[in-house]
Amino acid sequence: MVPPAGRRTRRIPARRPTMKDIARRAGVSESAVSFALNDRPGVSEATRDRVRRVAEQLGWRADSAARALSGEGAGTVGLVLARRAHTYGVDSFVLELISGIQQVLADYQLGLLFQMVEDIDAECATYRRWWAERRVDGVLVVDPRKADPRPELLDELGLPAVVIGSTPERPGTEATLNPALSTIHADDAAAMARVVTHLYELGHRRILHISGLADLVHTERRIHSLARESERLGLSDVRSVATDYSSAEGAAATQQALDGDCVPTAIIYDNDVMAAAGLALATSRGLSVPRDLSIVAWEDSLICRMVHPWLTALARDTVALGKSAAEELTALIESGPARNVEVPLPELILRESTAPPLVRSAAP
């Protein structure tokens, strides 16, 4: 039966493997499987090895059977961050996001299982392990990628999920990629257009965007928006440079730009940490901010008000974003409908780090 237009049906979760499945695949009895997986005597080493190989192939984990018999949920939701640990540093976005998530989970008496991994493959492996072990009832997903394997995997596993950030656009389809996946996001393109308009109205014509990771959907949308706005305004000396969000790469990209032939009069940084590092690098070279260089940070935070001058920044309520994401996930876990939720556009907070560019007189 085809569901009515506009309604999505929830995919039936994949069935978790049992000892009976392992026994059937390995060609042994269930008791032999129990002996082999629990390291008890009674089976040969060859049988033990064969049973363990089959169990690994099927994705079985030791505690999955007990949880299945109890019929209880895990009482926990998961969050995996797939970036190198050093790139987070004092990243206020992650801390505030988790704070908001935790406030809601505490009300529902749910735990948060948090893990950091090196890459997306490791993140996907973590989801498979959590599913097999019944560790979580749902997951929160951050940093949507342009070619992202996670929505399809979570659909296959039947794990409810909320993606924090815009998902890749697919012509002719809804933004939500499966009926057990919600998204919550801001309009990154409109936010970038707001920043560029501000700098243009101040008189800046050479603008550099020091972005985050190039394969993130929101990075792509910010870059495309910058290019569109530059074309609309007739700006030719505007470009983006990708980094890993760290202060080290933010400073390095700033130094390279200031040493180049076409020195920018304004730089937009994709987070507060890089903006502060760029400010320190510029002032160490004897430049005055904002007289010689204007700076805008994408994420407003305490850091933006602990440096001199204070940084112009895009401000959003990240704690509220985390709370909204957790509310959406608890609704999905309780069989609610998947939704696409757009949060308010970040507000551009004008401070001392942006001003009209210095007009230098020509040499006599």
Tab-separated table of C-alpha atoms in Angstrom:
chain	number	residue	atom	x	y	z
A	1	MET	CA	0.000	0.000	0.000
A	2	VAL	CA	1.391	3.389	-1.010
A	3	PRO	CA	1.288	6.015	1.797
A	4	PRO	CA	-0.643	9.237	1.126
A	5	ALA	CA	1.324	12.105	-0.406
A	6	GLY	CA	3.378	14.019	2.130
A	7	ARG	CA	3.430	11.179	4.646
A	8	ARG	CA	6.451	8.957	5.264
A	9	THR	CA	6.248	5.459	6.664
A	10	ARG	CA	8.784	4.271	9.192
A	11	ARG	CA	11.124	1.550	8.003
A	12	ILE	CA	10.962	-1.641	10.071
A	13	PRO	CA	14.249	-1.942	12.031
A	14	ALA	CA	16.618	-4.624	10.856
A	15	ARG	CA	16.407	-7.790	12.978
A	16	ARG	CA	19.387	-8.318	15.231
A	17	PRO	CA	21.175	-11.672	14.871
A	18	THR	CA	20.614	-14.407	17.442
A	19	MET	CA	22.585	-17.481	18.518
A	20	LYS	CA	20.195	-19.532	16.401
A	21	ASP	CA	21.220	-17.534	13.313
A	22	ILE	CA	24.889	-18.113	14.110
A	23	ALA	CA	24.324	-21.824	14.690
A	24	ARG	CA	22.486	-22.171	11.375
A	25	ARG	CA	25.199	-20.308	9.440
A	26	ALA	CA	28.091	-22.149	11.149
A	27	GLY	CA	26.427	-25.568	10.918
A	28	VAL	CA	26.618	-26.287	14.668
A	29	SER	CA	24.207	-26.500	17.603
A	30	GLU	CA	23.092	-23.504	19.650
A	31	SER	CA	24.837	-24.942	22.691
A	32	ALA	CA	28.070	-25.094	20.704
A	33	VAL	CA	27.623	-21.427	19.800
A	34	SER	CA	27.111	-20.569	23.467
A	35	PHE	CA	30.237	-22.507	24.472
A	36	ALA	CA	32.310	-20.858	21.733
A	37	LEU	CA	31.196	-17.266	22.338
A	38	ASN	CA	31.449	-17.501	26.117
A	39	ASP	CA	34.900	-19.136	26.085
A	40	ARG	CA	33.658	-22.304	27.739
A	41	PRO	CA	35.052	-25.796	27.127
A	42	GLY	CA	33.094	-28.290	25.056
A	43	VAL	CA	33.982	-27.347	21.483
A	44	SER	CA	37.132	-27.677	19.425
A	45	GLU	CA	39.314	-24.662	18.606
A	46	ALA	CA	38.353	-24.997	14.932
A	47	THR	CA	34.653	-24.803	15.813
A	48	ARG	CA	35.255	-21.916	18.208
A	49	ASP	CA	37.072	-19.953	15.486
A	50	ARG	CA	34.372	-20.702	12.910
A	51	VAL	CA	31.579	-19.599	15.257
A	52	ARG	CA	33.374	-16.354	16.114
A	53	ARG	CA	33.947	-15.547	12.434
A	54	VAL	CA	30.266	-16.076	11.673
A	55	ALA	CA	29.209	-14.001	14.688
A	56	GLU	CA	31.422	-11.143	13.505
A	57	GLN	CA	30.016	-11.369	9.968
A	58	LEU	CA	26.456	-11.187	11.295
A	59	GLY	CA	27.211	-8.286	13.634
A	60	TRP	CA	26.330	-10.192	16.807
A	61	ARG	CA	27.440	-8.881	20.204
A	62	ALA	CA	27.509	-10.723	23.516
A	63	ASP	CA	24.878	-8.690	25.317
A	64	SER	CA	22.377	-8.351	22.472
A	65	ALA	CA	20.459	-11.524	23.348
A	66	ALA	CA	19.897	-10.533	26.971
A	67	ARG	CA	18.535	-7.111	26.004
A	68	ALA	CA	16.298	-8.664	23.355
A	69	LEU	CA	14.788	-11.025	25.969
A	70	SER	CA	14.107	-8.149	28.376
A	71	GLY	CA	12.241	-6.185	25.703
A	72	GLU	CA	13.579	-2.945	27.175
A	73	GLY	CA	15.145	-0.020	25.370
A	74	ALA	CA	18.644	1.125	26.141
A	75	GLY	CA	17.508	4.335	27.846
A	76	THR	CA	20.391	6.077	26.073
A	77	VAL	CA	20.983	8.115	22.924
A	78	GLY	CA	24.303	8.366	21.114
A	79	LEU	CA	26.456	11.165	19.746
A	80	VAL	CA	29.624	10.538	17.733
A	81	LEU	CA	32.018	13.299	16.660
A	82	ALA	CA	34.125	12.325	13.659
A	83	ARG	CA	36.921	14.865	13.716
A	84	ARG	CA	40.440	14.771	14.996
A	85	ALA	CA	40.420	15.624	18.680
A	86	HIS	CA	42.838	18.569	18.381
A	87	THR	CA	40.436	20.451	16.097
A	88	TYR	CA	37.893	20.878	18.904
A	89	GLY	CA	40.208	22.607	21.366
A	90	VAL	CA	38.008	25.143	23.142
A	91	ASP	CA	35.246	24.907	20.503
A	92	SER	CA	32.265	26.537	22.231
A	93	PHE	CA	29.763	25.189	19.674
A	94	VAL	CA	30.241	21.557	20.704
A	95	LEU	CA	30.158	22.333	24.433
A	96	GLU	CA	26.999	24.426	24.177
A	97	LEU	CA	25.312	21.909	21.873
A	98	ILE	CA	25.920	19.063	24.333
A	99	SER	CA	24.700	21.273	27.192
A	100	GLY	CA	21.381	21.788	25.423
A	101	ILE	CA	21.067	18.102	24.541
A	102	GLN	CA	21.757	17.041	28.116
A	103	GLN	CA	19.099	19.367	29.546
A	104	VAL	CA	16.385	17.588	27.569
A	105	LEU	CA	17.727	14.081	28.120
A	106	ALA	CA	17.778	14.673	31.868
A	107	ASP	CA	14.058	15.523	31.763
A	108	TYR	CA	13.377	12.225	29.964
A	109	GLN	CA	15.788	10.309	32.242
A	110	LEU	CA	17.846	9.323	29.210
A	111	GLY	CA	21.624	8.956	29.148
A	112	LEU	CA	24.020	10.312	26.531
A	113	LEU	CA	26.637	7.969	25.095
A	114	PHE	CA	29.373	10.169	23.618
A	115	GLN	CA	32.336	9.069	21.515
A	116	MET	CA	35.012	10.787	19.424
A	117	VAL	CA	36.445	9.004	16.373
A	118	GLU	CA	38.891	9.869	13.601
A	119	ASP	CA	36.661	9.607	10.529
A	120	ILE	CA	33.268	8.724	9.076
A	121	ASP	CA	34.151	5.045	8.589
A	122	ALA	CA	34.872	4.763	12.303
A	123	GLU	CA	31.619	6.586	13.064
A	124	CYS	CA	29.633	4.134	10.943
A	125	ALA	CA	31.368	1.213	12.647
A	126	THR	CA	30.354	2.704	15.999
A	127	TYR	CA	26.707	2.850	14.930
A	128	ARG	CA	26.805	-0.792	13.842
A	129	ARG	CA	28.326	-1.817	17.159
A	130	TRP	CA	25.833	0.200	19.192
A	131	TRP	CA	22.958	-1.292	17.192
A	132	ALA	CA	24.214	-4.863	17.635
A	133	GLU	CA	24.720	-4.353	21.373
A	134	ARG	CA	21.427	-2.430	21.813
A	135	ARG	CA	23.430	0.371	23.382
A	136	VAL	CA	21.270	3.261	22.122
A	137	ASP	CA	17.648	3.950	21.197
A	138	GLY	CA	18.596	6.659	18.694
A	139	VAL	CA	21.453	8.939	17.673
A	140	LEU	CA	22.219	12.598	17.056
A	141	VAL	CA	24.307	13.182	13.925
A	142	VAL	CA	26.475	16.260	13.343
A	143	ASP	CA	28.506	17.601	10.415
A	144	PRO	CA	26.471	16.344	7.412
A	145	ARG	CA	28.743	15.489	4.472
A	146	LYS	CA	28.256	16.002	0.740
A	147	ALA	CA	28.546	12.249	0.108
A	148	ASP	CA	27.286	10.974	3.439
A	149	PRO	CA	26.893	7.229	4.104
A	150	ARG	CA	25.303	7.709	7.531
A	151	PRO	CA	21.628	8.349	6.652
A	152	GLU	CA	21.463	5.186	4.533
A	153	LEU	CA	23.193	3.129	7.231
A	154	LEU	CA	20.908	4.414	9.979
A	155	ASP	CA	17.906	3.665	7.750
A	156	GLU	CA	19.197	0.118	7.231
A	157	LEU	CA	19.657	-0.384	10.977
A	158	GLY	CA	16.327	1.228	11.804
A	159	LEU	CA	17.919	3.622	14.299
A	160	PRO	CA	15.971	6.870	14.815
A	161	ALA	CA	18.266	9.830	14.150
A	162	VAL	CA	18.312	13.613	14.083
A	163	VAL	CA	20.833	15.316	11.810
A	164	ILE	CA	22.007	18.673	13.152
A	165	GLY	CA	22.771	20.684	10.030
A	166	SER	CA	21.563	20.758	6.445
A	167	THR	CA	21.577	17.476	4.554
A	168	PRO	CA	22.690	17.210	0.903
A	169	GLU	CA	20.100	18.423	-1.579
A	170	ARG	CA	18.724	15.800	-3.945
A	171	PRO	CA	16.679	17.120	-6.855
A	172	GLY	CA	13.129	15.791	-6.804
A	173	THR	CA	13.318	14.467	-3.234
A	174	GLU	CA	12.644	15.775	0.234
A	175	ALA	CA	15.599	16.858	2.331
A	176	THR	CA	14.868	14.137	4.893
A	177	LEU	CA	16.541	11.008	3.560
A	178	ASN	CA	14.539	8.390	5.473
A	179	PRO	CA	11.317	8.280	7.501
A	180	ALA	CA	13.128	7.780	10.828
A	181	LEU	CA	15.488	10.730	10.321
A	182	SER	CA	14.745	14.357	11.160
A	183	THR	CA	16.907	17.370	10.389
A	184	ILE	CA	17.361	20.624	12.266
A	185	HIS	CA	19.342	23.387	10.612
A	186	ALA	CA	19.857	27.077	9.903
A	187	ASP	CA	20.083	28.717	6.476
A	188	ASP	CA	23.872	28.941	6.056
A	189	ALA	CA	23.562	30.532	2.608
A	190	ALA	CA	21.424	33.405	3.903
A	191	ALA	CA	23.755	33.899	6.881
A	192	MET	CA	26.773	34.215	4.581
A	193	ALA	CA	24.877	36.664	2.363
A	194	ARG	CA	24.197	38.793	5.443
A	195	VAL	CA	27.920	38.931	6.324
A	196	VAL	CA	29.025	39.739	2.780
A	197	THR	CA	26.438	42.512	2.489
A	198	HIS	CA	27.695	44.054	5.734
A	199	LEU	CA	31.315	44.039	4.557
A	200	TYR	CA	30.390	45.341	1.102
A	201	GLU	CA	28.418	48.234	2.585
A	202	LEU	CA	31.480	49.147	4.674
A	203	GLY	CA	33.469	49.376	1.440
A	204	HIS	CA	35.361	46.065	1.409
A	205	ARG	CA	36.107	44.637	-2.035
A	206	ARG	CA	38.806	42.044	-1.196
A	207	ILE	CA	37.259	39.428	1.098
A	208	LEU	CA	38.693	36.086	2.225
A	209	HIS	CA	36.600	33.285	3.727
A	210	ILE	CA	38.624	30.859	5.892
A	211	SER	CA	36.242	27.927	6.077
A	212	GLY	CA	36.038	24.637	7.908
A	213	LEU	CA	36.249	21.155	6.400
A	214	ALA	CA	35.630	21.192	2.656
A	215	ASP	CA	33.395	18.087	2.538
A	216	LEU	CA	30.801	19.411	5.008
A	217	VAL	CA	27.454	20.438	3.519
A	218	HIS	CA	27.309	23.720	5.438
A	219	THR	CA	30.844	24.621	4.264
A	220	GLU	CA	29.807	24.026	0.654
A	221	ARG	CA	26.705	26.185	1.074
A	222	ARG	CA	28.648	29.025	2.636
A	223	ILE	CA	31.223	28.911	-0.175
A	224	HIS	CA	28.543	28.865	-2.873
A	225	SER	CA	26.675	31.719	-1.195
A	226	LEU	CA	29.873	33.780	-1.025
A	227	ALA	CA	30.454	33.190	-4.738
A	228	ARG	CA	26.856	34.129	-5.640
A	229	GLU	CA	26.919	37.297	-3.559
A	230	SER	CA	30.299	38.291	-4.985
A	231	GLU	CA	28.978	37.907	-8.520
A	232	ARG	CA	25.838	39.868	-7.659
A	233	LEU	CA	27.873	42.704	-6.147
A	234	GLY	CA	30.551	42.668	-8.845
A	235	LEU	CA	33.389	41.569	-6.553
A	236	SER	CA	36.301	39.737	-8.160
A	237	ASP	CA	38.847	39.479	-5.310
A	238	VAL	CA	36.825	37.124	-3.106
A	239	ARG	CA	37.708	33.504	-2.317
A	240	SER	CA	37.452	30.687	0.228
A	241	VAL	CA	40.199	28.552	1.793
A	242	ALA	CA	39.358	25.285	3.586
A	243	THR	CA	40.890	24.305	6.953
A	244	ASP	CA	40.253	21.759	9.709
A	245	TYR	CA	38.706	24.371	12.066
A	246	SER	CA	41.811	24.423	14.283
A	247	SER	CA	43.515	27.597	15.502
A	248	ALA	CA	46.763	26.408	13.900
A	249	GLU	CA	45.292	26.100	10.404
A	250	GLY	CA	43.293	29.305	10.868
A	251	ALA	CA	46.483	31.201	11.683
A	252	ALA	CA	48.401	29.542	8.834
A	253	ALA	CA	45.701	30.449	6.291
A	254	THR	CA	45.723	34.030	7.582
A	255	GLN	CA	49.487	34.292	7.259
A	256	GLN	CA	49.428	32.932	3.716
A	257	ALA	CA	46.740	35.456	2.748
A	258	LEU	CA	48.630	38.390	4.261
A	259	ASP	CA	51.815	37.325	2.452
A	260	GLY	CA	50.025	37.047	-0.909
A	261	ASP	CA	49.797	39.463	-3.807
A	262	CYS	CA	46.134	40.329	-3.229
A	263	VAL	CA	45.896	41.009	0.508
A	264	PRO	CA	42.281	40.931	1.783
A	265	THR	CA	40.811	43.860	3.648
A	266	ALA	CA	38.337	41.589	5.443
A	267	ILE	CA	38.383	37.932	6.548
A	268	ILE	CA	35.399	35.759	7.507
A	269	TYR	CA	36.309	32.801	9.747
A	270	ASP	CA	34.068	29.757	10.111
A	271	ASN	CA	34.456	29.603	13.889
A	272	ASP	CA	35.485	31.733	16.849
A	273	VAL	CA	38.717	29.835	17.541
A	274	MET	CA	40.142	30.528	14.077
A	275	ALA	CA	38.994	34.149	14.200
A	276	ALA	CA	40.849	34.724	17.472
A	277	ALA	CA	43.955	33.022	16.059
A	278	GLY	CA	43.743	35.151	12.909
A	279	LEU	CA	43.428	38.315	14.992
A	280	ALA	CA	46.510	37.387	17.034
A	281	LEU	CA	48.501	36.643	13.877
A	282	ALA	CA	47.507	39.943	12.234
A	283	THR	CA	48.367	42.052	15.278
A	284	SER	CA	51.704	40.244	15.689
A	285	ARG	CA	52.580	41.483	12.219
A	286	GLY	CA	51.846	45.062	13.188
A	287	LEU	CA	48.434	45.256	11.525
A	288	SER	CA	45.630	47.142	13.213
A	289	VAL	CA	42.162	45.563	13.400
A	290	PRO	CA	39.895	46.941	12.025
A	291	ARG	CA	41.900	49.772	10.410
A	292	ASP	CA	44.060	47.449	8.273
A	293	LEU	CA	41.922	44.309	8.418
A	294	SER	CA	38.304	43.618	9.366
A	295	ILE	CA	37.445	40.265	10.968
A	296	VAL	CA	34.127	38.381	11.316
A	297	ALA	CA	33.663	35.147	13.309
A	298	TRP	CA	30.903	32.715	12.347
A	299	GLU	CA	30.225	31.531	15.912
A	300	ASP	CA	29.785	34.137	18.626
A	301	SER	CA	31.135	33.085	22.012
A	302	LEU	CA	32.927	34.337	25.090
A	303	ILE	CA	36.164	34.114	23.076
A	304	CYS	CA	34.888	36.844	20.768
A	305	ARG	CA	34.589	39.153	23.799
A	306	MET	CA	37.886	38.191	25.438
A	307	VAL	CA	40.144	39.500	22.658
A	308	HIS	CA	40.894	43.073	21.637
A	309	PRO	CA	39.149	44.371	19.703
A	310	TRP	CA	35.924	42.443	20.340
A	311	LEU	CA	34.945	40.431	17.278
A	312	THR	CA	31.948	41.014	15.049
A	313	ALA	CA	30.223	37.624	14.944
A	314	LEU	CA	27.206	35.622	13.864
A	315	ALA	CA	25.312	34.649	17.013
A	316	ARG	CA	22.876	31.797	17.427
A	317	ASP	CA	21.488	30.059	20.497
A	318	THR	CA	23.468	26.816	20.322
A	319	VAL	CA	22.097	25.554	23.639
A	320	ALA	CA	18.570	25.953	22.231
A	321	LEU	CA	19.694	24.132	19.067
A	322	GLY	CA	20.859	21.184	21.173
A	323	LYS	CA	17.598	21.166	23.120
A	324	SER	CA	15.546	21.195	19.912
A	325	ALA	CA	17.585	18.336	18.435
A	326	ALA	CA	17.120	16.234	21.568
A	327	GLU	CA	13.373	16.947	21.603
A	328	GLU	CA	13.104	15.844	17.971
A	329	LEU	CA	14.992	12.635	18.722
A	330	THR	CA	12.852	11.709	21.724
A	331	ALA	CA	9.771	12.253	19.551
A	332	LEU	CA	11.175	9.923	16.880
A	333	ILE	CA	12.008	7.267	19.466
A	334	GLU	CA	8.386	7.429	20.589
A	335	SER	CA	7.294	6.798	16.954
A	336	GLY	CA	6.641	10.427	16.095
A	337	PRO	CA	6.954	11.665	12.483
A	338	ALA	CA	10.244	12.730	10.927
A	339	ARG	CA	10.501	16.484	10.382
A	340	ASN	CA	12.715	19.121	8.790
A	341	VAL	CA	13.087	21.976	11.277
A	342	GLU	CA	14.694	25.294	10.328
A	343	VAL	CA	15.925	27.370	13.272
A	344	PRO	CA	16.107	31.195	13.175
A	345	LEU	CA	18.822	32.811	11.080
A	346	PRO	CA	21.917	33.733	13.137
A	347	GLU	CA	22.082	37.397	14.122
A	348	LEU	CA	25.093	39.441	13.013
A	349	ILE	CA	26.450	41.156	16.139
A	350	LEU	CA	28.431	44.236	15.115
A	351	ARG	CA	31.482	44.965	17.259
A	352	GLU	CA	34.846	46.732	16.935
A	353	SER	CA	36.550	44.278	14.550
A	354	THR	CA	34.772	45.528	11.407
A	355	ALA	CA	35.010	49.012	9.912
A	356	PRO	CA	35.516	50.651	6.512
A	357	PRO	CA	38.864	49.699	4.952
A	358	LEU	CA	41.741	52.125	5.206
A	359	VAL	CA	42.093	54.202	2.045
A	360	ARG	CA	45.800	54.693	1.369
A	361	SER	CA	46.893	57.720	-0.616
A	362	ALA	CA	48.881	57.106	-3.771
A	363	ALA	CA	52.640	57.727	-3.662
A	364	PRO	CA	53.686	61.134	-5.087
